[in-house]
Coordinates of C-alpha atoms in Angstrom, one line a residue:
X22 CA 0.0 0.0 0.0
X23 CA 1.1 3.4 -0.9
X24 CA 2.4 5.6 2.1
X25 CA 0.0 8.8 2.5
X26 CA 2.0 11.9 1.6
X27 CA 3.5 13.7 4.7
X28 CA 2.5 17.3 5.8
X29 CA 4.5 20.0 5.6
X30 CA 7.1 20.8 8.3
X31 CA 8.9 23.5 10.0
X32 CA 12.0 23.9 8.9
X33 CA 12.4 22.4 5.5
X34 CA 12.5 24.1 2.5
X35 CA 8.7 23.5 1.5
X36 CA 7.6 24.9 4.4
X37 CA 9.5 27.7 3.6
X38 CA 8.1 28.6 0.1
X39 CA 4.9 28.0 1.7
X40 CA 5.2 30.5 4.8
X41 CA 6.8 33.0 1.9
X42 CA 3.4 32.8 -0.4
X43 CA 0.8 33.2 2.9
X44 CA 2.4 36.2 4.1
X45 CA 2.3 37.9 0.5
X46 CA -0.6 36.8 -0.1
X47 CA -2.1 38.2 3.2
X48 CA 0.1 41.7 2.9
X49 CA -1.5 41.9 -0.8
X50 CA -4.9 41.2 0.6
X51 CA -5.4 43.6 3.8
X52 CA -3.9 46.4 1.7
X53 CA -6.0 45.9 -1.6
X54 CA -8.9 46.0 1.2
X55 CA -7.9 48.9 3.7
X56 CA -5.2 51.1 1.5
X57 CA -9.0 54.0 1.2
X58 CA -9.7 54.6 4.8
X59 CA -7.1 57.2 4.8
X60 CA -8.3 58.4 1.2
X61 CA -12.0 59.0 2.4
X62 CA -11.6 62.8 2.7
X63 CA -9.7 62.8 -0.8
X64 CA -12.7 61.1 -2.3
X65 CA -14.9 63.2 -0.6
X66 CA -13.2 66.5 -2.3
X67 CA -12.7 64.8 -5.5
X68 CA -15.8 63.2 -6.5
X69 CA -18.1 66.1 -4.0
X70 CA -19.3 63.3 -1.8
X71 CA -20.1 62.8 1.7
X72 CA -18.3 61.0 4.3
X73 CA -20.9 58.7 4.4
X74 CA -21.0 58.2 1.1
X75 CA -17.6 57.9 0.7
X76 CA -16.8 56.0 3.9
X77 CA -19.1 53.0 1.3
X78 CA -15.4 52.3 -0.6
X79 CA -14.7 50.5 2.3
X80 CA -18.1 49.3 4.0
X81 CA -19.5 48.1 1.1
X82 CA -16.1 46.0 0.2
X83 CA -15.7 44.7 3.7
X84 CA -19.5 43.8 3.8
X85 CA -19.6 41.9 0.5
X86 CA -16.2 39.9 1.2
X87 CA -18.2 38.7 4.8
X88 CA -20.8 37.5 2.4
X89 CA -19.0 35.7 -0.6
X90 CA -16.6 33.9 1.8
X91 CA -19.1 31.8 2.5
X92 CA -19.6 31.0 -1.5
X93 CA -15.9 30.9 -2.2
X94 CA -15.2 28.4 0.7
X95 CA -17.5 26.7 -1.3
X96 CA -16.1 26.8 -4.6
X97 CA -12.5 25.5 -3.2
X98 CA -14.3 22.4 -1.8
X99 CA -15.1 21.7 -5.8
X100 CA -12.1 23.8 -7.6
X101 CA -9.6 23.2 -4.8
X102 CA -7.4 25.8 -2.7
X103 CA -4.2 27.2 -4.5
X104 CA -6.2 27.9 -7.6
X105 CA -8.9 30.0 -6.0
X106 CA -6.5 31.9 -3.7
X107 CA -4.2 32.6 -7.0
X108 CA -7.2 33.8 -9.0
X109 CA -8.7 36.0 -6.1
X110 CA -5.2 37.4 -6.2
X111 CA -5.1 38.1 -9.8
X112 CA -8.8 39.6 -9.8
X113 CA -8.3 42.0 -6.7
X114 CA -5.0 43.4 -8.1
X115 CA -6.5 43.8 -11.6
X116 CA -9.9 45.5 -10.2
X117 CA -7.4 47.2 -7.9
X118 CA -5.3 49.2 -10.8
X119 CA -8.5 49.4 -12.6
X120 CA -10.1 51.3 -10.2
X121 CA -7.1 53.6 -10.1
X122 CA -8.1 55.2 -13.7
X123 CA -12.0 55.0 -12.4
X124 CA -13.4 58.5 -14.2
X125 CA -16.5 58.8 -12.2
X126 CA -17.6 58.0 -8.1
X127 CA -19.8 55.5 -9.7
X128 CA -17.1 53.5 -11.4
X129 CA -14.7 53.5 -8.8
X130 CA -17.5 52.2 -5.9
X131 CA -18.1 49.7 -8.6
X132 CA -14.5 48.8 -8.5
X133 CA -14.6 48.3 -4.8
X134 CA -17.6 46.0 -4.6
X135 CA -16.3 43.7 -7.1
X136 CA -13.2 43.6 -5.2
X137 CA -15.2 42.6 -2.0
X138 CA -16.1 39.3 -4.0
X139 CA -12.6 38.5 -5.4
X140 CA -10.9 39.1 -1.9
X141 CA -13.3 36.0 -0.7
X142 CA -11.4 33.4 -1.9
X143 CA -8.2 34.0 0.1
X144 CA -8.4 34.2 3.6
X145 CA -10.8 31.4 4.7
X146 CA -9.5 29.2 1.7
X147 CA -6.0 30.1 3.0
X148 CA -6.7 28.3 6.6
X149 CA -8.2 25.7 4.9
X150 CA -5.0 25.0 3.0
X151 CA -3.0 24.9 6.4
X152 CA -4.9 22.7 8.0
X153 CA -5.0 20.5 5.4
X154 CA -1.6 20.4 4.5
X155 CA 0.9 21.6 7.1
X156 CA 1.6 19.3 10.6
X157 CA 0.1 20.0 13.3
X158 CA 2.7 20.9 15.5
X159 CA 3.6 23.5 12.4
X160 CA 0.3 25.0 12.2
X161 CA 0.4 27.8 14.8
X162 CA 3.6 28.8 13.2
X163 CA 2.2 28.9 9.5
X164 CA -0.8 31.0 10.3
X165 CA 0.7 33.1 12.9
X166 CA 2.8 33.9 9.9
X167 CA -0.3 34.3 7.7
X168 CA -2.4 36.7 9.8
X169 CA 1.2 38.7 10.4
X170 CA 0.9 39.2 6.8
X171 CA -2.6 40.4 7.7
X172 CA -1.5 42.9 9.8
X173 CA 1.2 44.7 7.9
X174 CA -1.1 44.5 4.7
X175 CA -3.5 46.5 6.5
X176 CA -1.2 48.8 8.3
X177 CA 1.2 49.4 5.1
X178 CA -2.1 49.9 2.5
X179 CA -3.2 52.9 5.1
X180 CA 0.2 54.1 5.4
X181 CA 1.4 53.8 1.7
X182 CA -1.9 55.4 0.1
X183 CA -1.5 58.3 2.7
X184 CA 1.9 59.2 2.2
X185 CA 1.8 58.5 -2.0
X186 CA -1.6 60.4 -2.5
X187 CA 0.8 63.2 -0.5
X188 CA 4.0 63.2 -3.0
X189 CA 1.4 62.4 -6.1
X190 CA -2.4 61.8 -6.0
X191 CA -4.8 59.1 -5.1
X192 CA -4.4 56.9 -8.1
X193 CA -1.0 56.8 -8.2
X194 CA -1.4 55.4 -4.1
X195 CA -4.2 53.3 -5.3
X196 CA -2.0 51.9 -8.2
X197 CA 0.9 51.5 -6.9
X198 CA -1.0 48.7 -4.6
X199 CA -2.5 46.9 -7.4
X200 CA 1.0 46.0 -8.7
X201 CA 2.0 45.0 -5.2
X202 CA -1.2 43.1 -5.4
X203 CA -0.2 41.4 -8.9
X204 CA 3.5 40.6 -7.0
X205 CA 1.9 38.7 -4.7
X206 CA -0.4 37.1 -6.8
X207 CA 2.9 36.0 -8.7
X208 CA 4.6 34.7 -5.7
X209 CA 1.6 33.1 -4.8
X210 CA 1.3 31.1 -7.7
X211 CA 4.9 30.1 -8.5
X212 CA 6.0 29.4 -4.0
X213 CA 2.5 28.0 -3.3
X214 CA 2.9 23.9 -2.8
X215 CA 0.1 21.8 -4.6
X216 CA -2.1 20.3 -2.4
X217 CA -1.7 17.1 -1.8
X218 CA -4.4 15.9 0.9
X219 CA -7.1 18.0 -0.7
X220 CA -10.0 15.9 -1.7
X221 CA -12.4 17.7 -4.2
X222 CA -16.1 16.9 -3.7
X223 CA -19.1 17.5 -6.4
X224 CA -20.8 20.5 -6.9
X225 CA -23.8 19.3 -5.4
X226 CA -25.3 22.6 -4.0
X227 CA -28.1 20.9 -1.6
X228 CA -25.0 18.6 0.1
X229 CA -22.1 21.4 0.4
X230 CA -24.8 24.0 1.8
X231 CA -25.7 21.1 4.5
X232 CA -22.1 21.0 5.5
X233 CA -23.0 24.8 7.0
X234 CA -25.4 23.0 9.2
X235 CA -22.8 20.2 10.5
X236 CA -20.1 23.0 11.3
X237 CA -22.9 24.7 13.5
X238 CA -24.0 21.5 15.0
X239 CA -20.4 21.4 16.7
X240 CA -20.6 23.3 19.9
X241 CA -16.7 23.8 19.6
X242 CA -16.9 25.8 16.3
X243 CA -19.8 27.5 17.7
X244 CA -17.6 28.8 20.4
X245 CA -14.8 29.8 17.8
X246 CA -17.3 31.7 15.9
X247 CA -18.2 33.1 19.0
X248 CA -15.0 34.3 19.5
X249 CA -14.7 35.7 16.0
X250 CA -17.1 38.2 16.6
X251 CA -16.6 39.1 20.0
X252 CA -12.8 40.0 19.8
X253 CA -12.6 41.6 16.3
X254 CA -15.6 43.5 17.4
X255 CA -13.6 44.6 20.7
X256 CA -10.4 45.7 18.9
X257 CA -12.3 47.4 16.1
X258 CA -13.9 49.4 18.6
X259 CA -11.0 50.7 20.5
X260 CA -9.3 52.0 17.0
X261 CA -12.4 53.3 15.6
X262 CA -13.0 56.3 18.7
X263 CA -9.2 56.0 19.6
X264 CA -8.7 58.9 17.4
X265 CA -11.6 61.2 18.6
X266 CA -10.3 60.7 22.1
X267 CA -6.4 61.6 20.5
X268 CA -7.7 64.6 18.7
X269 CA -9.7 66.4 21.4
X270 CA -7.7 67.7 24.6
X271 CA -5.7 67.6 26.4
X272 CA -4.1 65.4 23.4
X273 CA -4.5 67.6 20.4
X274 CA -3.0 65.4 18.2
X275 CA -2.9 65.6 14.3
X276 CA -4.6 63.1 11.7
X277 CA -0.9 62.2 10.7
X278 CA 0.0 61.4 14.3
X279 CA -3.2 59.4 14.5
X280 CA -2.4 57.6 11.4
X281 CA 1.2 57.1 12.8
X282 CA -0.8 54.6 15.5
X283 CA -1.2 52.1 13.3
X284 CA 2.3 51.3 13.2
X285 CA 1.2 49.4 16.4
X286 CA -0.2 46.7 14.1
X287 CA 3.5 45.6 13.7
X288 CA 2.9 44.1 17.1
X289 CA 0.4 42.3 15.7
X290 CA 2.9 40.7 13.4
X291 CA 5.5 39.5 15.8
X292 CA 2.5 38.1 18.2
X293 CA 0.6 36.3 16.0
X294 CA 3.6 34.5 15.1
X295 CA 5.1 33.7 17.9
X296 CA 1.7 33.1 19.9
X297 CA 1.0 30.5 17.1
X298 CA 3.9 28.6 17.6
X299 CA 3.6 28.5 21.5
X300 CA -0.1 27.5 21.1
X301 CA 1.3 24.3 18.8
X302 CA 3.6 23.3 21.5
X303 CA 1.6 23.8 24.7
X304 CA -1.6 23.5 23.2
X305 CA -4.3 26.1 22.2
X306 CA -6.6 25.9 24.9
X307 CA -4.0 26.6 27.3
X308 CA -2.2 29.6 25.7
X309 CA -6.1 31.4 23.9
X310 CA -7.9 32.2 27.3
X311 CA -4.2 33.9 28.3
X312 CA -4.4 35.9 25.4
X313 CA -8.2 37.2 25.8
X314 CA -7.1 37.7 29.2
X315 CA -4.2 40.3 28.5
X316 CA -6.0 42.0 25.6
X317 CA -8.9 42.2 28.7
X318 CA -6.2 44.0 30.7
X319 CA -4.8 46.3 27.5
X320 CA -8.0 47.8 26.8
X321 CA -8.4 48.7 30.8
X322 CA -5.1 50.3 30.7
X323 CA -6.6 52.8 28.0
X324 CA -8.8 54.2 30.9
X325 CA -5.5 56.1 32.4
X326 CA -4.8 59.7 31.1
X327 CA -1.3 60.1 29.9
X328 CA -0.5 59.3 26.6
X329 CA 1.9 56.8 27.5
X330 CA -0.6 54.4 29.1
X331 CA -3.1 54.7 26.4
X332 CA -0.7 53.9 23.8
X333 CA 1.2 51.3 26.1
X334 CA -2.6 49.8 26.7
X335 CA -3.3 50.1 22.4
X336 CA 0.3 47.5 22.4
X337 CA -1.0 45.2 24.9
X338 CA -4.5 44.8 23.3
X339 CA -2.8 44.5 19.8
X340 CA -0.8 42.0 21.4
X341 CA -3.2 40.2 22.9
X342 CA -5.5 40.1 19.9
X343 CA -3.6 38.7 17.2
X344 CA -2.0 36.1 19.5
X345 CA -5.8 34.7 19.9
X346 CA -7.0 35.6 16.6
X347 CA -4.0 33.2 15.2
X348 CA -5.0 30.4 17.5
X349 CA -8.7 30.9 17.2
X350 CA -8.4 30.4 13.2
X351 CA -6.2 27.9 13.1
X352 CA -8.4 25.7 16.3
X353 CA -11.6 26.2 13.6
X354 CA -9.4 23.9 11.0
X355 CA -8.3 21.5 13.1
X356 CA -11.7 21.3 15.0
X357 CA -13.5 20.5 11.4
X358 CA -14.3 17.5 10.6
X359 CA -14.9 17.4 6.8
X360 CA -15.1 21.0 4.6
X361 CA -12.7 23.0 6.2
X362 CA -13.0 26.4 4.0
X363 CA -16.6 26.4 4.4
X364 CA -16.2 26.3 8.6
X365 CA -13.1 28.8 8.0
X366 CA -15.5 30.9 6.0
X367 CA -18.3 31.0 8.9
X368 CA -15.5 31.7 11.3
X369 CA -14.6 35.0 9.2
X370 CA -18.3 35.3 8.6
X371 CA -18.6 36.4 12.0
X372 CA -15.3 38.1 12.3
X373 CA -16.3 40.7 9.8
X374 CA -19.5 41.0 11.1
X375 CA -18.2 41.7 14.8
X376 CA -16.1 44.1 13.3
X377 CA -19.0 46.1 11.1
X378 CA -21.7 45.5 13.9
X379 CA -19.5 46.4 17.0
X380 CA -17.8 48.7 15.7
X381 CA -20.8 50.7 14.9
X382 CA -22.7 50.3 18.2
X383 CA -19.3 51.5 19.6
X384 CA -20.0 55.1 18.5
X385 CA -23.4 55.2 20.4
X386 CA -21.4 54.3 23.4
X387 CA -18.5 57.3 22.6
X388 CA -21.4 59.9 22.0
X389 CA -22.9 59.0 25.2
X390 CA -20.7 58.0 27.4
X391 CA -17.6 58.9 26.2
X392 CA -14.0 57.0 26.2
X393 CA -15.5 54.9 29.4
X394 CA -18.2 53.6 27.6
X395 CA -16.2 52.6 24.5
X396 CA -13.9 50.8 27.1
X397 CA -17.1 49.5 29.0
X398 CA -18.2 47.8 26.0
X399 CA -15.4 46.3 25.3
X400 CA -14.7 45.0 28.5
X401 CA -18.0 43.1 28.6
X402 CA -17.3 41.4 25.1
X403 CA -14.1 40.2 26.1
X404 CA -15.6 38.7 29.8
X405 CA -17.9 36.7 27.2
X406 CA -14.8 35.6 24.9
X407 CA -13.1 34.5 28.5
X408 CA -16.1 32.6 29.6
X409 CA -16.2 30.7 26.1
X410 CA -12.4 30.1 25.9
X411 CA -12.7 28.2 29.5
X412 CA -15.8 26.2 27.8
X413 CA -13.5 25.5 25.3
X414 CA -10.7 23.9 27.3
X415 CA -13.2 21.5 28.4
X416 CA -14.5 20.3 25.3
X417 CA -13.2 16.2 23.9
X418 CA -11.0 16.2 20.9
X419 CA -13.2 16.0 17.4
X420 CA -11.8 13.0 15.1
X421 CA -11.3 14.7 11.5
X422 CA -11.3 12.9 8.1
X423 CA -8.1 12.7 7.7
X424 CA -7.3 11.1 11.1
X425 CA -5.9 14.5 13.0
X426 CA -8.3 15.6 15.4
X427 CA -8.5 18.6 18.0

């Protein structure tokens, strides 16, 4: 009998290639999506918009990739993973440039729609691939490096467009991360190992749809989802009214020292990394309530008046929050039992929707209650996210398909 092919490992050259395509792919991604919010005013000025209309080139984006993850998790069951992620790529870099010559509002909003479909089929396809083909004990590592590619994508695309729309103009900014889009899309395509344990199922719409149901049947993924929402919802929060509370005094800060903030997200990087890794050798359960627990205690740190607590408080919560965002995603692959993109998808599902949902009833809180409110809020999300991550520790192992269970 044939021996099964092995996962991929830390340390050998594979595993390399592989780490090198997820964290392009995942810079390329969070920058295609995020590389506006600083160009919202620009856009309102240009095209004689409001903010609220303008603010749509990046809600209506981030609302329709929530959506179409759960198609495009889908697809890959049929299609499989690397060529979805590759063609999203391709798509969002090439809707990306195109949207850089747009010659009216209209065309460029189009622009960003579409792109909220073709940036689907990379991040919950992307943990699918992980789980499916990296060892466990490597997992934590793989996707801590994926999500670190998260984080600098979205902190580079806000930083980039900023400072290029300053030396040139908004499409030049806008451009300019299309082709670093197409870059990765290249990397992606020629690092990116073949899968080898994928197993393609029919497109039988009735059967794949009913492997939603069996995802939410498992009161482990339900936790997970759980999670999603809760802690993206938190962290959104705190960054979304951060900068009213910088701006007003005592503070007085300026937009561009607000925007500097951000830079915090390389944080993000080196914790979801190296919180992955510890999670793979000392186990998830016991390393995620830990880091719910000191993101808990960053956002309470906020509360203090000088600036050198509330940024020292913005650290710890970014800390905290990528170290259990890496483990939560990578727990929802292993925890699967069959169809892994589709439960990925329904983890980011919620993700984005804590982070649209939350983050807007955050600013009922800010106008009423101020910075203690905000804080308030967030405090009692993650005391929910605490109480589920000790439900969690105490939930039996699931068997998987392919014999690695969780």
């Amino acid at each position: 009998m044939q021996e099964a092919p092995k996962r991929l490992e830390s340390g050998t050259p594979a595993f390399r290639r592989l780490n090198l395509a997820l964290f392009a792919a995942g810079f390329a991604t969070f920058a295609i999506l995020y590389c506006v919010q600083p160009l919202l005013p620009v856009f309102s000025e240009e095209f004689h918009v409001s903010p609220a209309v303008s603010s749509l080139s990046l809600s209506l984006t981030t609302g329709l990739l929530a959506v179409a993850m759960l198609v495009t998790g889908t697809l890959s069951e049929v299609w499989g993973r690397k060529p979805v992620m590759v063609a999203s790529l391709l798509s969002s870099a090439a809707l990306t440039i195109l949207s850089a010559a747009a010659p009216n509002w209209q065309i460029l909003l189009l622009a960003r729609v579409l792109m909220g479909i073709t940036l689907s089929g990379l991040p919950a396809v992307a943990m699918a691939y992980v789980s499916e083909e990296v060892h466990p004990k490597s997992i934590g590592l793989a996707m801590g490096l994926f999500i670190g590619g998260n984080a600098i994508g979205g902190m580079a695309g806000r930083l980039v467009s900023g400072a290029l729309t300053d030396l040139g103009s908004w499409r030049l900014a806008i451009g300019t991360i299309g082709g670093l889009g197409l870059i990765a899309a290249i990397l992606a395509w020629r690092s990116l190992p073949n899968s080898v344990h994928f197993l393609p199922r029919r497109a039988r719409p009735v059967e794949l749809l009913r492997s939603f149901a069996d995802h939410l049947r498992d009161s482990g993924l339900r936790y997970l989802y759980a999670e999603a929402f809760l802690l993206m919802g938190a962290f959104v929060t705190l960054y979304n009214y951060l900068g009213y509370r910088l701006m007003a005094a005592p503070y007085g800060l300026s937009q561009t020292a607000i925007g500097a903030i951000f830079v915090i997200y390389l944080i993000g990087t080196a914790s979801s990394t190296w919180v992955g890794d510890l999670a793979g050798r000392l186990g998830r359960e016991r390393v995620f309530w830990v880091m719910i627990a000191v993101t808990l205690g960053g956002a309470l740190l906020t509360l203090f008046d000088p600036l050198l607590m509330i940024l020292a408080g913005m650290v710890t919560v970014t800390f905290g929050f990528f170290g259990a965002h890496s483990i939560a995603s990578s727990w929802v692959g292993r925890r699967a039992a069959h169809s892994r993109a589709q439960a990925s998808a329904l983890y980011l599902f919620c993700y984005y929707f804590g982070s649209s949902a939350v983050g807007t009833l955050g600013g009922v809180f800010w106008a009423r209650t101020g910075w203690w409110g905000v804080v308030g809020l967030v405090a009692v999300l993650l005391s929910l996210g605490l109480a589920l991550a000790f439900r969690l520790m105490r939930l039996p192992p699931v068997e998987a398909e392919d014999g690695a269970g969780t």
